Amino acid sequence: MKQTVYTASPESQQIHVWRLEEQGDLTLLQVVDVPGQVQPMVISPDKRFLYVGVRPEFRVIAYRISPEDGILAEAGHSALPGSPTHISTDHSGKFLFCGSYNAGCVSVTRLNDGLPGEIVAVVEGLEGCHSANISPDNRTLWVPALKQDRICLFTLGEDGSLSPQTPPEVATVEGAGPRHMAFHPNQKYAYCVNELNGSVDVWQLSNAHGNIECVQTLDIMPPDFTDTRWAADIHITPDGRHLYTCDRTASILTVFSISEDGSVLALEGFQPTETQPRGFNIDSTGKYLIAAGQKSHHIAVYAIEGAQGLLSEKGRYAVGQGPMWVVVNAQ
């Protein structure tokens, strides 16, 4: 299996393309100069394209991924209704979702043979919209509105339309600030990291009554931490055994183990990492975690080890300025 790591550095307007070696080393393959501040990124479901959101000219750019080595070539672009904070796709590769924090909206862009086309839906009034997360069954779009302490729920139509579900939202505790999400591979649980109170919620997607329910909330910060909480990202290993979050003030990654059914998290430890870790990701084998330091201008690779999923650093690498997004493609 060939794996390629892509890192986005908005301050220098660059994407760095790395080959992830089997032993966890990174080899630099390409540096792409992007026409704008590149921020969120996502790989298409068929692995053919890398989509990136840029500003100040709000748009999504599609880069074609070489199947031989992962090298990028620009293939097309399309306008977005607001500054892209987070982008994702549905599982069929028909639609691209963009959450915009500043514009307070989520949008749906049609993908035509992988290339971004027209905007087919926009939902406004989502203050602090920080991500758009399609459920494993490709039916429900979860959209955290950070400033409103709620996650809005929309049914994705065949035409890309978004219809509010019943109920149309779930609420976090006041002041939590729901931000990014991950789904368990068994499709029964979702996990949401809350930026403002430094916690992670476990959401049961359907209880005995068919309702969505928060079944657990855990602190992601060390017990002696007294500074401002500033959580950012969350990811789960492909086998569903370990969950990781990060906090930018403390510059740490928090390690959780997950019960076999996905319902219970257990805190396992904390890993100091690059300064101000805005984004990180996990490779497709579940063996490595790659974290980006927005203030250190480096990325670090960690091996995921043992039953607890604790991290050990394998190496660190200079990238562009202000790196804040990491994605991994396996071909």
mmCIF file of C-alpha atoms in Angstrom:
data_model
loop_
_atom_site.group_PDB
_atom_site.id
_atom_site.type_symbol
_atom_site.label_atom_id
_atom_site.label_comp_id
_atom_site.label_asym_id
_atom_site.label_seq_id
_atom_site.Cartn_x
_atom_site.Cartn_y
_atom_site.Cartn_z
ATOM 1 C CA MET A 1 0.000 0.000 0.000
ATOM 2 C CA LYS A 2 1.266 3.467 -0.940
ATOM 3 C CA GLN A 3 0.352 6.313 1.404
ATOM 4 C CA THR A 4 0.714 10.017 0.705
ATOM 5 C CA VAL A 5 0.469 12.787 3.310
ATOM 6 C CA TYR A 6 -0.677 16.270 2.316
ATOM 7 C CA THR A 7 -0.132 19.273 4.607
ATOM 8 C CA ALA A 8 -1.661 22.733 4.082
ATOM 9 C CA SER A 9 0.262 25.859 5.088
ATOM 10 C CA PRO A 10 -1.912 28.952 4.544
ATOM 11 C CA GLU A 11 0.631 31.592 5.573
ATOM 12 C CA SER A 12 3.027 30.520 2.818
ATOM 13 C CA GLN A 13 0.170 29.388 0.523
ATOM 14 C CA GLN A 14 1.617 25.907 0.021
ATOM 15 C CA ILE A 15 0.714 22.231 0.046
ATOM 16 C CA HIS A 16 3.537 19.844 0.900
ATOM 17 C CA VAL A 17 3.249 16.337 -0.533
ATOM 18 C CA TRP A 18 4.991 13.545 1.381
ATOM 19 C CA ARG A 19 5.380 9.814 0.907
ATOM 20 C CA LEU A 20 4.721 7.961 4.165
ATOM 21 C CA GLU A 21 7.236 5.140 4.368
ATOM 22 C CA GLU A 22 6.329 1.821 5.975
ATOM 23 C CA GLN A 23 8.479 2.571 9.027
ATOM 24 C CA GLY A 24 6.881 5.985 9.571
ATOM 25 C CA ASP A 25 9.428 8.241 7.868
ATOM 26 C CA LEU A 26 8.302 10.995 5.503
ATOM 27 C CA THR A 27 9.902 11.734 2.134
ATOM 28 C CA LEU A 28 9.101 15.082 0.513
ATOM 29 C CA LEU A 29 7.797 14.638 -3.048
ATOM 30 C CA GLN A 30 6.376 18.025 -4.047
ATOM 31 C CA VAL A 31 5.642 21.560 -2.859
ATOM 32 C CA VAL A 32 2.586 23.093 -4.519
ATOM 33 C CA ASP A 33 2.130 26.869 -4.587
ATOM 34 C CA VAL A 34 -1.571 27.522 -4.077
ATOM 35 C CA PRO A 35 -3.357 30.657 -5.406
ATOM 36 C CA GLY A 36 -4.581 31.728 -1.974
ATOM 37 C CA GLN A 37 -4.432 30.776 1.681
ATOM 38 C CA VAL A 38 -5.068 27.043 1.618
ATOM 39 C CA GLN A 39 -6.848 25.756 4.714
ATOM 40 C CA PRO A 40 -9.234 22.764 4.840
ATOM 41 C CA MET A 41 -8.540 19.720 2.672
ATOM 42 C CA VAL A 42 -10.239 16.396 1.949
ATOM 43 C CA ILE A 43 -9.567 13.401 -0.314
ATOM 44 C CA SER A 44 -12.320 12.259 -2.686
ATOM 45 C CA PRO A 45 -13.833 8.841 -1.862
ATOM 46 C CA ASP A 46 -12.341 7.327 -5.027
ATOM 47 C CA LYS A 47 -8.858 8.717 -4.113
ATOM 48 C CA ARG A 48 -8.557 10.580 -7.421
ATOM 49 C CA PHE A 49 -8.751 14.160 -6.146
ATOM 50 C CA LEU A 50 -7.591 16.381 -3.314
ATOM 51 C CA TYR A 51 -10.053 19.201 -2.602
ATOM 52 C CA VAL A 52 -8.764 22.311 -0.844
ATOM 53 C CA GLY A 53 -10.563 25.398 0.409
ATOM 54 C CA VAL A 54 -8.825 28.749 -0.160
ATOM 55 C CA ARG A 55 -9.323 32.396 0.681
ATOM 56 C CA PRO A 56 -9.568 35.407 0.415
ATOM 57 C CA GLU A 57 -11.176 34.492 -2.927
ATOM 58 C CA PHE A 58 -13.556 31.924 -1.490
ATOM 59 C CA ARG A 59 -13.392 28.770 -3.593
ATOM 60 C CA VAL A 60 -12.604 25.085 -3.646
ATOM 61 C CA ILE A 61 -9.757 23.859 -5.861
ATOM 62 C CA ALA A 62 -9.557 20.264 -7.074
ATOM 63 C CA TYR A 63 -6.127 18.717 -7.582
ATOM 64 C CA ARG A 64 -5.841 15.484 -9.513
ATOM 65 C CA ILE A 65 -3.817 12.885 -7.592
ATOM 66 C CA SER A 66 -1.320 10.826 -9.584
ATOM 67 C CA PRO A 67 -2.016 7.124 -8.906
ATOM 68 C CA GLU A 68 1.690 6.391 -9.272
ATOM 69 C CA ASP A 69 3.185 8.692 -6.645
ATOM 70 C CA GLY A 70 0.478 10.982 -5.210
ATOM 71 C CA ILE A 71 1.776 14.101 -6.982
ATOM 72 C CA LEU A 72 -0.817 16.856 -7.505
ATOM 73 C CA ALA A 73 -1.957 18.674 -10.641
ATOM 74 C CA GLU A 74 -4.655 21.371 -10.565
ATOM 75 C CA ALA A 75 -7.814 20.174 -12.322
ATOM 76 C CA GLY A 76 -10.581 22.687 -11.614
ATOM 77 C CA HIS A 77 -12.170 25.055 -9.134
ATOM 78 C CA SER A 78 -15.505 26.488 -8.064
ATOM 79 C CA ALA A 79 -16.697 29.429 -5.966
ATOM 80 C CA LEU A 80 -17.910 29.046 -2.374
ATOM 81 C CA PRO A 81 -20.424 31.264 -0.530
ATOM 82 C CA GLY A 82 -18.116 31.998 2.396
ATOM 83 C CA SER A 83 -14.641 31.541 3.799
ATOM 84 C CA PRO A 84 -14.044 27.753 3.927
ATOM 85 C CA THR A 85 -13.437 26.537 7.472
ATOM 86 C CA HIS A 86 -14.031 22.830 6.821
ATOM 87 C CA ILE A 87 -14.738 20.772 3.719
ATOM 88 C CA SER A 88 -15.837 17.160 3.297
ATOM 89 C CA THR A 89 -17.682 14.977 0.791
ATOM 90 C CA ASP A 90 -20.491 12.474 0.872
ATOM 91 C CA HIS A 91 -19.436 8.834 0.620
ATOM 92 C CA SER A 92 -20.485 8.477 -3.020
ATOM 93 C CA GLY A 93 -18.370 11.401 -4.203
ATOM 94 C CA LYS A 94 -21.364 13.267 -5.632
ATOM 95 C CA PHE A 95 -21.324 16.291 -3.310
ATOM 96 C CA LEU A 96 -18.841 18.475 -1.448
ATOM 97 C CA PHE A 97 -19.850 20.158 1.813
ATOM 98 C CA CYS A 98 -18.307 23.384 3.100
ATOM 99 C CA GLY A 99 -18.790 24.792 6.578
ATOM 100 C CA SER A 100 -17.996 28.496 6.934
ATOM 101 C CA TYR A 101 -17.401 29.867 10.438
ATOM 102 C CA ASN A 102 -17.363 33.539 9.394
ATOM 103 C CA ALA A 103 -20.364 33.307 7.047
ATOM 104 C CA GLY A 104 -22.344 31.108 9.455
ATOM 105 C CA CYS A 105 -23.431 28.716 6.732
ATOM 106 C CA VAL A 106 -23.023 25.262 5.248
ATOM 107 C CA SER A 107 -23.099 24.742 1.489
ATOM 108 C CA VAL A 108 -23.344 21.805 -0.903
ATOM 109 C CA THR A 109 -21.402 21.797 -4.190
ATOM 110 C CA ARG A 110 -22.123 19.247 -6.898
ATOM 111 C CA LEU A 111 -19.151 17.158 -8.051
ATOM 112 C CA ASN A 112 -19.121 16.285 -11.749
ATOM 113 C CA ASP A 113 -16.809 13.323 -12.356
ATOM 114 C CA GLY A 114 -14.843 14.565 -9.377
ATOM 115 C CA LEU A 115 -14.666 18.215 -10.389
ATOM 116 C CA PRO A 116 -16.489 20.913 -8.355
ATOM 117 C CA GLY A 117 -19.446 22.488 -10.129
ATOM 118 C CA GLU A 118 -22.453 24.525 -9.073
ATOM 119 C CA ILE A 119 -23.644 25.174 -5.530
ATOM 120 C CA VAL A 120 -26.915 23.300 -5.049
ATOM 121 C CA ALA A 121 -27.757 24.225 -1.432
ATOM 122 C CA VAL A 122 -26.858 26.796 1.228
ATOM 123 C CA VAL A 123 -28.165 26.833 4.801
ATOM 124 C CA GLU A 124 -27.534 30.031 6.758
ATOM 125 C CA GLY A 125 -28.019 31.037 10.390
ATOM 126 C CA LEU A 126 -25.415 28.594 11.734
ATOM 127 C CA GLU A 127 -23.310 30.876 13.918
ATOM 128 C CA GLY A 128 -19.751 29.648 14.118
ATOM 129 C CA CYS A 129 -20.351 26.771 11.681
ATOM 130 C CA HIS A 130 -17.173 24.749 12.079
ATOM 131 C CA SER A 131 -17.596 21.490 10.164
ATOM 132 C CA ALA A 132 -19.929 19.359 8.057
ATOM 133 C CA ASN A 133 -19.885 15.631 8.772
ATOM 134 C CA ILE A 134 -21.810 13.030 6.789
ATOM 135 C CA SER A 135 -23.049 10.011 8.724
ATOM 136 C CA PRO A 136 -21.755 6.529 7.801
ATOM 137 C CA ASP A 137 -25.056 5.708 6.029
ATOM 138 C CA ASN A 138 -24.646 8.848 3.841
ATOM 139 C CA ARG A 139 -28.060 10.181 4.902
ATOM 140 C CA THR A 140 -27.514 12.659 7.746
ATOM 141 C CA LEU A 141 -25.238 15.700 7.692
ATOM 142 C CA TRP A 142 -24.092 16.751 11.169
ATOM 143 C CA VAL A 143 -23.218 20.470 11.270
ATOM 144 C CA PRO A 144 -21.809 21.883 14.536
ATOM 145 C CA ALA A 145 -22.658 25.545 15.138
ATOM 146 C CA LEU A 146 -20.003 26.423 17.694
ATOM 147 C CA LYS A 147 -21.429 29.753 18.857
ATOM 148 C CA GLN A 148 -24.914 28.278 19.347
ATOM 149 C CA ASP A 149 -23.889 25.130 21.279
ATOM 150 C CA ARG A 150 -25.844 22.933 18.900
ATOM 151 C CA ILE A 151 -25.274 20.384 16.155
ATOM 152 C CA CYS A 152 -27.795 20.744 13.353
ATOM 153 C CA LEU A 153 -29.032 17.615 11.577
ATOM 154 C CA PHE A 154 -29.965 17.587 7.898
ATOM 155 C CA THR A 155 -31.155 14.828 5.591
ATOM 156 C CA LEU A 156 -29.111 14.781 2.385
ATOM 157 C CA GLY A 157 -31.361 14.477 -0.668
ATOM 158 C CA GLU A 158 -30.494 12.715 -3.913
ATOM 159 C CA ASP A 159 -30.199 16.165 -5.515
ATOM 160 C CA GLY A 160 -27.901 17.519 -2.780
ATOM 161 C CA SER A 161 -30.646 19.332 -0.907
ATOM 162 C CA LEU A 162 -30.487 19.619 2.888
ATOM 163 C CA SER A 163 -33.728 19.142 4.839
ATOM 164 C CA PRO A 164 -33.889 19.648 8.623
ATOM 165 C CA GLN A 165 -34.550 16.408 10.440
ATOM 166 C CA THR A 166 -36.975 15.872 13.316
ATOM 167 C CA PRO A 167 -35.657 16.932 15.733
ATOM 168 C CA PRO A 168 -33.547 19.373 13.683
ATOM 169 C CA GLU A 169 -30.660 19.548 16.148
ATOM 170 C CA VAL A 170 -29.028 18.197 19.285
ATOM 171 C CA ALA A 171 -27.689 20.520 21.980
ATOM 172 C CA THR A 172 -24.407 20.457 23.877
ATOM 173 C CA VAL A 173 -23.970 21.947 27.334
ATOM 174 C CA GLU A 174 -23.837 25.737 27.402
ATOM 175 C CA GLY A 175 -20.430 27.090 26.475
ATOM 176 C CA ALA A 176 -19.118 23.840 25.019
ATOM 177 C CA GLY A 177 -18.578 25.062 21.452
ATOM 178 C CA PRO A 178 -18.966 21.910 19.293
ATOM 179 C CA ARG A 179 -16.339 21.901 16.540
ATOM 180 C CA HIS A 180 -15.137 18.736 14.725
ATOM 181 C CA MET A 181 -16.476 15.173 14.641
ATOM 182 C CA ALA A 182 -15.555 11.546 13.990
ATOM 183 C CA PHE A 183 -17.718 8.434 13.529
ATOM 184 C CA HIS A 184 -17.090 4.940 14.854
ATOM 185 C CA PRO A 185 -16.680 2.334 12.087
ATOM 186 C CA ASN A 186 -19.596 0.315 13.527
ATOM 187 C CA GLN A 187 -21.843 3.279 12.538
ATOM 188 C CA LYS A 188 -23.499 3.431 15.972
ATOM 189 C CA TYR A 189 -21.597 6.278 17.661
ATOM 190 C CA ALA A 190 -20.230 9.728 16.847
ATOM 191 C CA TYR A 191 -17.694 11.780 18.772
ATOM 192 C CA CYS A 192 -17.547 15.583 18.872
ATOM 193 C CA VAL A 193 -14.718 17.674 20.295
ATOM 194 C CA ASN A 194 -15.871 20.893 21.953
ATOM 195 C CA GLU A 195 -13.505 23.828 21.444
ATOM 196 C CA LEU A 196 -14.469 26.151 24.275
ATOM 197 C CA ASN A 197 -14.794 23.856 27.294
ATOM 198 C CA GLY A 198 -12.191 21.294 26.204
ATOM 199 C CA SER A 199 -14.372 18.213 26.227
ATOM 200 C CA VAL A 200 -15.439 15.364 23.960
ATOM 201 C CA ASP A 201 -19.030 14.103 23.691
ATOM 202 C CA VAL A 202 -20.078 10.592 22.717
ATOM 203 C CA TRP A 203 -23.319 10.577 20.709
ATOM 204 C CA GLN A 204 -25.335 7.403 20.306
ATOM 205 C CA LEU A 205 -26.799 7.711 16.816
ATOM 206 C CA SER A 206 -29.984 5.830 17.668
ATOM 207 C CA ASN A 207 -31.084 4.624 21.122
ATOM 208 C CA ALA A 208 -33.875 2.169 21.938
ATOM 209 C CA HIS A 209 -36.429 4.843 21.033
ATOM 210 C CA GLY A 210 -34.712 5.819 17.795
ATOM 211 C CA ASN A 211 -33.419 9.082 19.268
ATOM 212 C CA ILE A 212 -29.923 10.591 19.249
ATOM 213 C CA GLU A 213 -28.492 10.786 22.750
ATOM 214 C CA CYS A 214 -25.285 12.046 24.371
ATOM 215 C CA VAL A 215 -24.118 9.085 26.467
ATOM 216 C CA GLN A 216 -20.763 10.350 27.764
ATOM 217 C CA THR A 217 -18.731 13.551 28.137
ATOM 218 C CA LEU A 218 -15.039 13.540 29.071
ATOM 219 C CA ASP A 219 -12.492 16.267 29.744
ATOM 220 C CA ILE A 220 -9.630 16.307 27.241
ATOM 221 C CA MET A 221 -7.311 18.428 29.412
ATOM 222 C CA PRO A 222 -4.865 17.484 32.199
ATOM 223 C CA PRO A 223 -6.354 18.000 35.674
ATOM 224 C CA ASP A 224 -3.831 20.738 36.534
ATOM 225 C CA PHE A 225 -4.520 22.809 33.390
ATOM 226 C CA THR A 226 -5.820 26.315 34.288
ATOM 227 C CA ASP A 227 -5.295 28.327 31.070
ATOM 228 C CA THR A 228 -7.811 29.020 28.280
ATOM 229 C CA ARG A 229 -9.110 25.860 26.635
ATOM 230 C CA TRP A 230 -8.792 25.830 22.850
ATOM 231 C CA ALA A 231 -9.540 22.389 21.417
ATOM 232 C CA ALA A 232 -9.270 21.904 17.677
ATOM 233 C CA ASP A 233 -9.367 18.490 16.003
ATOM 234 C CA ILE A 234 -10.486 14.888 16.525
ATOM 235 C CA HIS A 235 -9.757 11.597 14.739
ATOM 236 C CA ILE A 236 -10.374 7.889 15.280
ATOM 237 C CA THR A 237 -8.231 4.924 14.226
ATOM 238 C CA PRO A 238 -9.678 2.804 11.387
ATOM 239 C CA ASP A 239 -10.256 -0.136 13.745
ATOM 240 C CA GLY A 240 -12.280 2.031 16.136
ATOM 241 C CA ARG A 241 -10.036 1.258 19.117
ATOM 242 C CA HIS A 242 -8.482 4.673 19.786
ATOM 243 C CA LEU A 243 -9.597 8.314 19.633
ATOM 244 C CA TYR A 244 -7.396 11.413 19.684
ATOM 245 C CA THR A 245 -8.068 15.110 20.230
ATOM 246 C CA CYS A 246 -5.795 18.153 20.379
ATOM 247 C CA ASP A 247 -5.662 21.441 22.277
ATOM 248 C CA ARG A 248 -3.810 24.454 20.891
ATOM 249 C CA THR A 249 -3.117 26.340 24.131
ATOM 250 C CA ALA A 250 -1.505 23.352 25.856
ATOM 251 C CA SER A 251 -0.009 21.960 22.611
ATOM 252 C CA ILE A 252 -1.057 18.423 23.485
ATOM 253 C CA LEU A 253 -2.698 15.409 21.913
ATOM 254 C CA THR A 254 -5.082 13.555 24.226
ATOM 255 C CA VAL A 255 -5.305 9.774 23.895
ATOM 256 C CA PHE A 256 -8.500 7.779 24.515
ATOM 257 C CA SER A 257 -9.252 4.095 24.208
ATOM 258 C CA ILE A 258 -12.714 3.071 23.009
ATOM 259 C CA SER A 259 -14.861 0.222 24.268
ATOM 260 C CA GLU A 260 -15.538 -2.582 21.805
ATOM 261 C CA ASP A 261 -19.063 -1.347 21.062
ATOM 262 C CA GLY A 262 -17.926 2.292 20.699
ATOM 263 C CA SER A 263 -20.044 3.658 23.562
ATOM 264 C CA VAL A 264 -17.409 4.410 26.200
ATOM 265 C CA LEU A 265 -14.164 6.376 26.071
ATOM 266 C CA ALA A 266 -11.363 5.966 28.614
ATOM 267 C CA LEU A 267 -8.604 8.553 29.038
ATOM 268 C CA GLU A 268 -5.193 6.959 28.479
ATOM 269 C CA GLY A 269 -2.757 9.854 28.451
ATOM 270 C CA PHE A 270 -1.397 13.098 26.998
ATOM 271 C CA GLN A 271 1.279 13.606 24.365
ATOM 272 C CA PRO A 272 3.131 16.953 24.098
ATOM 273 C CA THR A 273 3.300 17.929 20.439
ATOM 274 C CA GLU A 274 4.108 20.752 18.029
ATOM 275 C CA THR A 275 3.248 24.277 19.156
ATOM 276 C CA GLN A 276 -0.418 25.125 18.581
ATOM 277 C CA PRO A 277 -1.622 21.891 16.908
ATOM 278 C CA ARG A 278 -4.491 23.075 14.719
ATOM 279 C CA GLY A 279 -4.875 19.839 12.774
ATOM 280 C CA PHE A 280 -3.711 16.233 12.670
ATOM 281 C CA ASN A 281 -4.686 12.947 11.064
ATOM 282 C CA ILE A 282 -4.185 9.177 11.210
ATOM 283 C CA ASP A 283 -2.924 6.965 8.403
ATOM 284 C CA SER A 284 -5.093 4.248 6.873
ATOM 285 C CA THR A 285 -3.300 1.437 8.735
ATOM 286 C CA GLY A 286 -3.868 3.020 12.145
ATOM 287 C CA LYS A 287 -0.133 2.831 12.874
ATOM 288 C CA TYR A 288 0.798 6.519 12.611
ATOM 289 C CA LEU A 289 -0.528 9.936 13.634
ATOM 290 C CA ILE A 290 0.729 13.101 11.920
ATOM 291 C CA ALA A 291 0.257 16.436 13.748
ATOM 292 C CA ALA A 292 0.833 19.982 12.440
ATOM 293 C CA GLY A 293 2.117 22.841 14.598
ATOM 294 C CA GLN A 294 0.631 26.128 13.474
ATOM 295 C CA LYS A 295 3.260 28.096 15.406
ATOM 296 C CA SER A 296 6.214 25.693 15.096
ATOM 297 C CA HIS A 297 5.906 25.428 11.283
ATOM 298 C CA HIS A 298 6.676 21.720 11.581
ATOM 299 C CA ILE A 299 4.791 18.450 11.454
ATOM 300 C CA ALA A 300 5.520 15.477 13.687
ATOM 301 C CA VAL A 301 4.927 11.783 13.067
ATOM 302 C CA TYR A 302 3.993 9.518 15.984
ATOM 303 C CA ALA A 303 3.728 5.746 16.177
ATOM 304 C CA ILE A 304 0.468 4.511 17.746
ATOM 305 C CA GLU A 305 1.470 1.771 20.157
ATOM 306 C CA GLY A 306 -0.029 -0.879 22.409
ATOM 307 C CA ALA A 307 -3.487 -1.491 23.783
ATOM 308 C CA GLN A 308 -3.656 2.054 25.138
ATOM 309 C CA GLY A 309 -2.818 3.689 21.808
ATOM 310 C CA LEU A 310 -0.103 5.864 23.339
ATOM 311 C CA LEU A 311 2.140 7.880 21.026
ATOM 312 C CA SER A 312 5.902 7.862 20.477
ATOM 313 C CA GLU A 313 7.539 10.408 18.192
ATOM 314 C CA LYS A 314 9.160 9.041 15.044
ATOM 315 C CA GLY A 315 10.343 12.303 13.519
ATOM 316 C CA ARG A 316 9.541 15.947 12.780
ATOM 317 C CA TYR A 317 9.736 17.868 9.525
ATOM 318 C CA ALA A 318 9.746 21.512 8.496
ATOM 319 C CA VAL A 319 6.832 22.499 6.248
ATOM 320 C CA GLY A 320 5.398 25.824 5.098
ATOM 321 C CA GLN A 321 4.331 28.640 7.387
ATOM 322 C CA GLY A 322 1.368 28.095 9.723
ATOM 323 C CA PRO A 323 0.497 24.477 8.842
ATOM 324 C CA MET A 324 -3.039 23.693 9.943
ATOM 325 C CA TRP A 325 -4.433 20.735 7.983
ATOM 326 C CA VAL A 326 -3.256 17.167 7.375
ATOM 327 C CA VAL A 327 -4.835 14.467 5.187
ATOM 328 C CA VAL A 328 -3.568 11.019 4.251
ATOM 329 C CA ASN A 329 -4.333 9.159 1.022
ATOM 330 C CA ALA A 330 -3.862 5.402 0.594
ATOM 331 C CA GLN A 331 -3.696 3.948 -2.911
#
